Amino acid sequence: MDGTAIMSLQPIAARPAFARWLATTNDITRIFLSAGRIPGLINMAGGLPAAETYPVAELAAIAREVVAAHPQDVLGYGPIEGLPELRDTLAARFSSEALPLERANVLVISGGMQGLDLIGKVLLEDGGLIAGQFPTYLGALDAWRPRAPTFRNIMIEDAGFDAVAALTGAQFGYTVPNFSNPTGRLVGIETRQGLVDAAHSTGTWLVEDDPYGTLHYDGAPLPRLIDLSARARPGQPYDGPVIYMGTLSKEIAPGLRIGWVIAAPEMIAALTLAKQGSDLCTSGLTQRVALAALDAGLIETVQPLILATYRHRRDTLCAAMAEHLGDWLDWEVPVGGMFVWATARDAGLDTDLLLPHAMAAGVCVAPSSVFDASGLNRRAIRINFTLNEPETLAEGVRRLAQALMSMQARRG
Ligand SMILES: Cc1ncc(COP(=O)(O)O)c(C=O)c1O
């Protein structure tokens, strides 16, 4: 010691910006995010893919090959916007006659979560208004919390939804139109068109977050908002109001951390500036792996296994729910995605209070409060059906029924 006084560190929680941020988080989130680490607990809370569907051997072979063939791309820093070849491949994949896309329309991101973060950095002012589909993806709430935004909860699944009123005055609109997280619902075609028209007529940016679009178990997919918003002008790349976000997390594997934004070149340039201050560039290794995987048609190769696995798990879960939970909860069987959203029949049932009973019974689900910026929506739960084997799902439902009974007994 040279005699220099050592001050105790300033407490982080006392920093006004951090304290304001922390005050809007929900303790319940921390509880259910830790569920995967508790031995014996059946985790139906997270939104995780089935690890059995990851194409391990194919990815291992691709990774070995790209490291040897493209050492500079894989091991060096790369362009902030992403590898040009990957951007071109993604532009071609999503292009159509009505939606002409160029490299300038595409930004490669480190998973869809980064897209949400960058959009917040670019579009959101402190306290700004977000018109967000309600209930709202927890990760989006988390990404935008540092700006302490105001949420206008838009009920886009309700009959009579007024898209112009919803978007007017907002800094951006946010929707997960395909098998939303958390509700698993599909936004109908008229509502999609209404949102897009409202984005044009009000001049509001509209974020289309689409990680689940290919997880379609029954019926046919609906057009993307970005396709509906295209107003093709000869020789011009897309310059409409939709900011489309996709990811390989549910189509191949989340550990790759590869996603993309497709939007007007002006928006891509702004998001690129934000990305520079965030991570400089997405991993060159996983970009090269993603490019080779896309070129080899790996998404199309694994899709039948993913769809068959998840369709069966959904059916098993819903059958077990019908057997054990029908007296307590109402739900719709989702036609795609990863979740069943179940609402308590008893308006007085508080699903935050159900959580400790569920954990004691050995199962975890996500309570609705975490999908509401105000935390007040406490009557529903989100149940994931993709992660666990069918028999585990059925056992999880039996445990949930026990938890509901134990909670009821406590309430008297
Ligand atoms: C609606 C939604 N958006 C974005 C993400 C982020 O996905 P990733 O960062 O893995 O691409 C998820 C993940 O579950 C999600 O459900």
Coordinates of C-alpha atoms and ligand atoms in Angstrom, one line a residue:
M1 CA 0.0 0.0 0.0
D2 CA 1.4 3.4 -0.9
G3 CA -0.9 5.3 1.5
T4 CA -3.4 6.4 -1.2
A5 CA -6.9 6.4 0.3
I6 CA -9.2 3.9 -1.2
M7 CA -12.8 5.1 -1.5
S8 CA -15.6 2.6 -1.4
L9 CA -17.2 2.2 -4.9
Q10 CA -20.3 4.3 -5.6
P11 CA -23.3 2.0 -5.3
I12 CA -24.7 1.1 -8.7
A13 CA -28.3 1.0 -7.5
A14 CA -28.0 4.7 -6.5
R15 CA -27.2 5.8 -10.0
P16 CA -30.4 7.6 -11.1
A17 CA -30.5 6.1 -14.6
F18 CA -29.9 2.6 -13.3
A19 CA -32.3 3.0 -10.4
R20 CA -35.0 4.2 -12.8
W21 CA -34.4 1.2 -15.0
L22 CA -34.3 -1.3 -12.1
A23 CA -37.5 0.1 -10.7
T24 CA -39.4 -1.0 -13.9
T25 CA -38.1 -4.6 -13.9
N26 CA -40.1 -7.4 -12.5
D27 CA -38.7 -9.8 -9.9
I28 CA -40.8 -12.6 -11.4
T29 CA -38.7 -12.4 -14.5
R30 CA -35.6 -13.3 -12.5
I31 CA -37.4 -16.2 -10.9
F32 CA -38.5 -17.8 -14.1
L33 CA -35.3 -17.2 -16.0
S34 CA -33.5 -19.1 -13.3
A35 CA -35.9 -22.1 -13.7
G36 CA -33.6 -24.0 -16.1
R37 CA -30.9 -24.3 -13.4
I38 CA -33.1 -25.9 -10.7
P39 CA -32.6 -29.8 -10.8
G40 CA -35.9 -31.7 -11.3
L41 CA -37.9 -28.7 -12.1
I42 CA -39.9 -28.9 -15.4
N43 CA -39.2 -25.7 -17.2
M44 CA -42.1 -24.7 -19.3
A45 CA -41.4 -21.0 -18.8
G46 CA -38.6 -20.2 -21.3
G47 CA -39.0 -20.0 -25.1
L48 CA -36.3 -22.5 -25.9
P49 CA -36.0 -24.7 -29.0
A50 CA -35.6 -28.5 -28.7
A51 CA -31.9 -29.2 -28.7
E52 CA -32.5 -32.5 -30.5
T53 CA -33.4 -30.5 -33.6
Y54 CA -30.0 -28.8 -33.9
P55 CA -28.2 -30.0 -37.0
V56 CA -25.0 -30.7 -35.0
A57 CA -23.0 -32.8 -37.5
E58 CA -23.8 -30.5 -40.4
L59 CA -22.9 -27.4 -38.5
A60 CA -19.6 -29.0 -37.2
A61 CA -18.6 -29.8 -40.8
I62 CA -19.5 -26.4 -42.1
A63 CA -17.6 -24.7 -39.2
R64 CA -14.5 -26.7 -39.9
E65 CA -14.7 -25.9 -43.6
V66 CA -15.3 -22.1 -43.3
V67 CA -12.4 -21.6 -40.8
A68 CA -10.0 -23.1 -43.2
A69 CA -11.5 -21.5 -46.4
H70 CA -12.1 -18.0 -45.0
P71 CA -9.7 -17.3 -42.2
Q72 CA -9.8 -13.6 -42.7
D73 CA -13.6 -13.3 -42.5
V74 CA -13.9 -15.8 -39.7
L75 CA -11.0 -14.6 -37.5
G76 CA -10.7 -10.9 -38.3
Y77 CA -13.0 -8.0 -37.7
G78 CA -15.6 -7.7 -40.4
P79 CA -17.8 -4.9 -41.7
I80 CA -20.3 -3.5 -39.2
E81 CA -23.3 -4.2 -41.5
G82 CA -22.3 -7.8 -41.9
L83 CA -20.5 -9.9 -44.6
P84 CA -21.5 -8.6 -48.0
E85 CA -22.2 -12.1 -49.3
L86 CA -24.6 -12.9 -46.4
R87 CA -26.4 -9.5 -46.9
D88 CA -26.8 -10.3 -50.6
T89 CA -28.1 -13.8 -49.8
L90 CA -30.6 -12.5 -47.3
A91 CA -31.7 -9.7 -49.7
A92 CA -32.3 -12.4 -52.4
R93 CA -34.1 -14.7 -49.9
F94 CA -36.7 -12.0 -49.0
S95 CA -36.9 -10.2 -52.4
S96 CA -39.9 -10.4 -54.7
E97 CA -41.1 -8.4 -57.6
A98 CA -43.2 -6.3 -55.3
L99 CA -40.4 -6.1 -52.7
P100 CA -37.1 -5.4 -54.5
L101 CA -34.3 -5.6 -51.9
E102 CA -30.6 -4.8 -52.2
R103 CA -27.7 -5.2 -49.9
A104 CA -28.4 -1.7 -48.6
N105 CA -31.7 -3.0 -47.2
V106 CA -30.0 -5.6 -45.0
L107 CA -28.2 -5.4 -41.7
V108 CA -26.8 -8.6 -40.1
I109 CA -27.3 -8.5 -36.3
S110 CA -26.2 -10.7 -33.4
G111 CA -29.6 -12.3 -32.9
G112 CA -33.0 -10.6 -33.0
M113 CA -32.5 -9.2 -29.5
Q114 CA -29.8 -6.9 -30.8
G115 CA -32.2 -5.6 -33.4
L116 CA -34.6 -4.6 -30.6
D117 CA -31.8 -2.9 -28.7
L118 CA -30.6 -1.0 -31.8
I119 CA -34.1 0.2 -32.7
G120 CA -34.5 1.6 -29.2
K121 CA -31.1 3.4 -29.6
V122 CA -32.1 4.9 -32.9
L123 CA -35.8 5.7 -32.6
L124 CA -36.6 6.1 -28.9
E125 CA -36.2 9.2 -26.9
D126 CA -36.3 9.2 -23.1
G127 CA -39.8 8.6 -22.0
G128 CA -40.9 8.2 -25.7
L129 CA -44.2 6.5 -26.6
I130 CA -44.1 3.0 -28.1
A131 CA -47.3 1.5 -29.6
G132 CA -46.7 -2.1 -28.7
Q133 CA -48.8 -5.2 -29.4
F134 CA -50.2 -6.3 -26.0
P135 CA -49.2 -8.5 -24.2
T136 CA -45.6 -7.6 -25.2
Y137 CA -42.5 -9.8 -25.7
L138 CA -40.5 -9.5 -22.5
G139 CA -37.2 -9.1 -24.4
A140 CA -38.5 -6.0 -26.1
L141 CA -39.6 -4.5 -22.8
D142 CA -36.1 -5.3 -21.5
A143 CA -34.4 -3.8 -24.5
W144 CA -36.3 -0.5 -24.3
R145 CA -36.4 -0.1 -20.5
P146 CA -33.2 2.1 -20.2
R147 CA -35.1 4.8 -22.1
A148 CA -38.0 4.6 -19.6
P149 CA -40.6 4.6 -22.4
T150 CA -44.3 5.0 -22.1
F151 CA -46.3 2.1 -23.6
R152 CA -49.5 2.4 -25.5
N153 CA -50.7 -1.2 -25.3
I154 CA -52.3 -1.9 -28.7
M155 CA -54.8 -4.8 -28.8
I156 CA -54.3 -5.7 -32.4
E157 CA -56.2 -9.0 -32.0
D158 CA -59.4 -7.3 -30.9
A159 CA -62.3 -6.8 -33.3
G160 CA -62.6 -3.1 -34.2
F161 CA -58.9 -2.4 -33.7
D162 CA -58.1 1.1 -35.0
A163 CA -54.6 1.0 -36.4
V164 CA -54.4 4.8 -37.1
A165 CA -55.3 5.7 -33.6
A166 CA -52.9 3.0 -32.3
L167 CA -49.9 4.4 -34.2
T168 CA -50.6 8.1 -34.2
G169 CA -48.0 10.0 -32.1
A170 CA -45.9 6.9 -31.3
Q171 CA -42.2 6.8 -31.9
F172 CA -42.7 3.4 -33.4
G173 CA -45.1 0.5 -33.5
Y174 CA -44.1 -3.0 -32.5
T175 CA -45.7 -6.3 -33.4
V176 CA -44.9 -10.0 -33.5
P177 CA -47.6 -10.9 -36.1
N178 CA -46.7 -14.6 -36.4
F179 CA -47.5 -16.7 -33.3
S180 CA -46.7 -13.9 -31.0
N181 CA -44.6 -14.2 -27.9
P182 CA -46.4 -14.6 -25.5
T183 CA -49.8 -15.4 -26.9
G184 CA -49.0 -17.7 -29.8
R185 CA -51.6 -16.0 -31.9
L186 CA -51.5 -15.1 -35.5
V187 CA -52.5 -11.5 -36.6
G188 CA -55.1 -11.7 -39.3
I189 CA -54.6 -10.4 -42.8
E190 CA -57.0 -7.4 -42.5
T191 CA -55.3 -6.2 -39.4
R192 CA -51.9 -6.6 -41.0
Q193 CA -53.0 -4.5 -44.0
G194 CA -54.6 -2.0 -41.6
L195 CA -51.3 -1.6 -39.6
V196 CA -49.3 -1.2 -42.8
D197 CA -51.7 1.4 -44.2
A198 CA -51.6 3.2 -40.9
A199 CA -47.8 3.2 -40.8
H200 CA -47.8 4.8 -44.3
S201 CA -50.6 7.4 -43.5
T202 CA -49.2 8.4 -40.1
G203 CA -45.5 8.2 -41.2
T204 CA -44.7 5.9 -38.2
W205 CA -42.0 3.3 -38.3
L206 CA -43.4 -0.2 -37.7
V207 CA -41.3 -3.0 -36.3
E208 CA -42.2 -6.5 -37.5
D209 CA -40.5 -9.0 -35.2
D210 CA -40.7 -12.4 -36.8
P211 CA -38.8 -15.2 -35.1
Y212 CA -41.7 -17.7 -35.4
G213 CA -42.9 -17.2 -39.0
T214 CA -41.7 -20.5 -40.2
L215 CA -43.1 -22.5 -37.2
H216 CA -46.4 -23.0 -38.9
Y217 CA -48.2 -26.3 -37.9
D218 CA -51.6 -26.0 -39.6
G219 CA -52.9 -23.9 -42.5
A220 CA -50.9 -21.6 -44.7
P221 CA -48.6 -18.6 -43.7
L222 CA -49.9 -15.1 -44.1
P223 CA -48.0 -12.3 -46.0
R224 CA -45.4 -10.4 -44.0
L225 CA -46.1 -6.8 -43.2
I226 CA -43.0 -5.8 -45.1
D227 CA -44.4 -7.5 -48.2
L228 CA -47.8 -5.7 -47.7
S229 CA -46.0 -2.4 -47.3
A230 CA -44.0 -2.6 -50.5
R231 CA -44.8 0.1 -53.0
A232 CA -42.4 -1.0 -55.8
R233 CA -40.9 1.8 -57.8
P234 CA -38.8 0.8 -60.8
G235 CA -35.1 0.6 -59.9
Q236 CA -35.6 1.6 -56.3
P237 CA -34.8 -0.6 -53.3
Y238 CA -37.5 -0.9 -50.6
D239 CA -38.0 2.4 -48.7
G240 CA -41.2 1.8 -46.7
P241 CA -42.0 2.1 -43.0
V242 CA -41.6 -1.5 -41.9
I243 CA -38.5 -2.6 -40.1
Y244 CA -38.5 -6.4 -40.5
M245 CA -36.5 -8.6 -38.1
G246 CA -35.7 -12.3 -38.6
T247 CA -33.3 -14.7 -36.9
L248 CA -31.8 -18.2 -37.3
S249 CA -32.5 -18.9 -33.6
K250 CA -35.7 -20.9 -34.2
E251 CA -34.8 -22.1 -37.7
I252 CA -31.4 -23.6 -37.0
A253 CA -29.9 -22.8 -33.6
P254 CA -29.9 -19.8 -31.2
G255 CA -26.3 -20.2 -30.3
L256 CA -25.3 -18.9 -33.7
R257 CA -26.6 -15.5 -32.7
I258 CA -27.4 -14.6 -36.3
G259 CA -30.3 -12.4 -37.1
W260 CA -31.1 -9.7 -39.7
V261 CA -33.0 -6.4 -40.1
I262 CA -34.6 -5.6 -43.5
A263 CA -35.6 -2.0 -43.8
A264 CA -35.2 1.2 -45.8
P265 CA -31.5 2.0 -46.5
E266 CA -31.8 5.1 -44.4
M267 CA -32.9 3.0 -41.4
I268 CA -30.2 0.4 -42.0
A269 CA -27.6 3.2 -42.1
A270 CA -28.8 4.5 -38.7
L271 CA -28.9 1.1 -37.1
T272 CA -25.4 0.4 -38.4
L273 CA -24.2 3.5 -36.5
A274 CA -25.8 2.2 -33.4
K275 CA -24.4 -1.3 -33.9
Q276 CA -20.9 0.2 -34.2
G277 CA -21.2 1.4 -30.6
S278 CA -22.6 -1.9 -29.6
D279 CA -20.5 -4.8 -30.8
L280 CA -18.5 -3.5 -33.9
C281 CA -19.6 -6.5 -35.9
T282 CA -21.4 -9.8 -35.6
S283 CA -19.1 -12.9 -35.3
G284 CA -17.5 -13.6 -38.6
L285 CA -17.4 -17.3 -37.7
T286 CA -21.1 -17.6 -37.3
Q287 CA -21.9 -15.3 -40.3
R288 CA -19.8 -17.6 -42.5
V289 CA -21.5 -20.7 -41.0
A290 CA -24.9 -19.1 -41.6
L291 CA -24.0 -18.2 -45.2
A292 CA -22.9 -21.7 -45.9
A293 CA -25.9 -23.2 -44.1
L294 CA -28.3 -21.0 -46.2
D295 CA -26.5 -21.9 -49.4
A296 CA -26.7 -25.6 -48.5
G297 CA -30.4 -25.3 -47.8
L298 CA -30.0 -26.4 -44.1
I299 CA -33.1 -24.5 -43.0
E300 CA -35.2 -26.5 -45.5
T301 CA -33.4 -29.7 -44.4
V302 CA -34.2 -29.4 -40.7
Q303 CA -37.6 -27.8 -41.0
P304 CA -39.6 -31.0 -41.4
L305 CA -38.1 -32.4 -38.2
I306 CA -38.7 -29.2 -36.3
L307 CA -42.3 -28.9 -37.4
A308 CA -43.1 -32.6 -36.7
T309 CA -41.5 -32.4 -33.3
Y310 CA -43.2 -29.2 -32.2
R311 CA -46.6 -30.2 -33.7
H312 CA -46.6 -33.4 -31.7
R313 CA -45.5 -31.6 -28.5
R314 CA -48.2 -28.9 -28.9
D315 CA -50.8 -31.6 -29.3
T316 CA -49.6 -33.5 -26.3
L317 CA -49.5 -30.4 -24.2
C318 CA -53.0 -29.3 -25.2
A319 CA -54.4 -32.8 -24.7
A320 CA -53.0 -32.9 -21.2
M321 CA -54.3 -29.4 -20.5
A322 CA -57.8 -30.4 -21.6
E323 CA -57.6 -33.4 -19.2
H324 CA -56.3 -31.5 -16.1
L325 CA -56.7 -27.8 -16.5
G326 CA -60.0 -27.2 -18.2
D327 CA -61.7 -26.2 -14.9
W328 CA -59.2 -23.5 -14.2
L329 CA -58.0 -22.1 -17.5
D330 CA -59.2 -21.1 -21.0
W331 CA -56.8 -21.2 -24.0
E332 CA -56.8 -21.6 -27.8
V333 CA -54.7 -24.3 -29.5
P334 CA -52.0 -22.2 -31.4
V335 CA -51.5 -22.9 -35.1
G336 CA -47.8 -22.2 -34.8
G337 CA -45.0 -20.9 -32.6
M338 CA -43.8 -22.1 -29.3
F339 CA -46.5 -21.1 -26.7
V340 CA -49.9 -21.7 -25.4
W341 CA -51.4 -18.7 -23.6
A342 CA -53.9 -19.7 -20.9
T343 CA -56.2 -17.2 -19.0
A344 CA -57.6 -18.0 -15.6
R345 CA -61.4 -18.5 -15.7
D346 CA -61.5 -16.9 -12.2
A347 CA -60.8 -13.1 -12.7
G348 CA -59.4 -13.1 -9.1
L349 CA -56.7 -15.6 -9.7
D350 CA -53.3 -14.0 -9.6
T351 CA -50.7 -15.9 -11.6
D352 CA -47.8 -14.1 -9.9
L353 CA -49.0 -15.8 -6.7
L354 CA -49.4 -19.1 -8.6
L355 CA -45.7 -19.1 -9.4
P356 CA -44.4 -20.1 -6.0
H357 CA -47.0 -22.9 -5.8
A358 CA -45.9 -24.1 -9.3
M359 CA -42.2 -24.1 -8.3
A360 CA -43.0 -26.0 -5.1
A361 CA -44.9 -28.6 -7.3
G362 CA -41.8 -28.8 -9.6
V363 CA -42.9 -26.9 -12.7
C364 CA -42.4 -23.4 -14.0
V365 CA -44.5 -21.3 -16.4
A366 CA -44.2 -17.6 -17.3
P367 CA -46.8 -15.4 -15.5
S368 CA -48.5 -12.7 -17.6
S369 CA -47.2 -9.8 -15.6
V370 CA -43.8 -10.1 -17.2
F371 CA -45.3 -9.3 -20.6
D372 CA -46.8 -6.0 -19.4
A373 CA -44.7 -2.9 -18.9
S374 CA -46.9 -2.0 -15.9
G375 CA -46.9 -5.5 -14.5
L376 CA -50.6 -5.3 -13.8
N377 CA -51.8 -8.1 -16.2
R378 CA -51.8 -11.0 -13.7
R379 CA -54.5 -13.4 -14.9
A380 CA -52.7 -15.5 -17.5
I381 CA -49.7 -17.8 -18.0
R382 CA -47.5 -18.6 -21.0
I383 CA -46.7 -22.3 -21.4
N384 CA -43.9 -23.4 -23.7
F385 CA -44.2 -26.7 -25.5
T386 CA -41.1 -26.9 -27.6
L387 CA -38.3 -27.6 -25.1
N388 CA -39.5 -30.7 -23.3
E389 CA -40.3 -34.3 -24.4
P390 CA -44.0 -35.1 -24.7
E391 CA -44.1 -37.2 -21.4
T392 CA -42.4 -34.4 -19.5
L393 CA -45.0 -31.9 -20.8
A394 CA -47.8 -34.1 -19.6
E395 CA -46.1 -34.4 -16.2
G396 CA -45.6 -30.6 -16.1
V397 CA -49.4 -30.1 -16.7
R398 CA -50.2 -32.5 -13.8
R399 CA -47.9 -30.6 -11.6
L400 CA -49.5 -27.3 -12.7
A401 CA -52.9 -28.7 -11.8
Q402 CA -51.5 -29.6 -8.3
A403 CA -50.2 -26.0 -8.0
L404 CA -53.6 -24.6 -8.8
M405 CA -55.2 -26.9 -6.2
S406 CA -52.7 -25.9 -3.6
M407 CA -53.2 -22.2 -4.3
Q408 CA -57.0 -22.6 -4.2
A409 CA -56.7 -24.4 -0.8
R410 CA -54.6 -21.6 0.5
R411 CA -57.1 -19.0 -0.7
G412 CA -59.8 -21.0 1.0
Ligands
LIG1 C1 -40.6 -12.1 -30.2 C2 -39.1 -12.3 -30.1 N1 -38.3 -11.4 -30.6 C3 -36.9 -11.6 -30.6 C4 -36.4 -12.7 -30.0 C5 -34.9 -12.8 -29.9 O1 -34.4 -13.9 -30.6 P1 -32.9 -14.1 -30.9 O2 -32.1 -13.0 -30.2 O3 -32.5 -15.4 -30.4 O4 -32.8 -14.0 -32.4 C6 -37.2 -13.7 -29.4 C7 -36.7 -14.8 -28.7 O5 -37.3 -15.7 -28.1 C8 -38.6 -13.5 -29.5 O6 -39.5 -14.3 -28.9

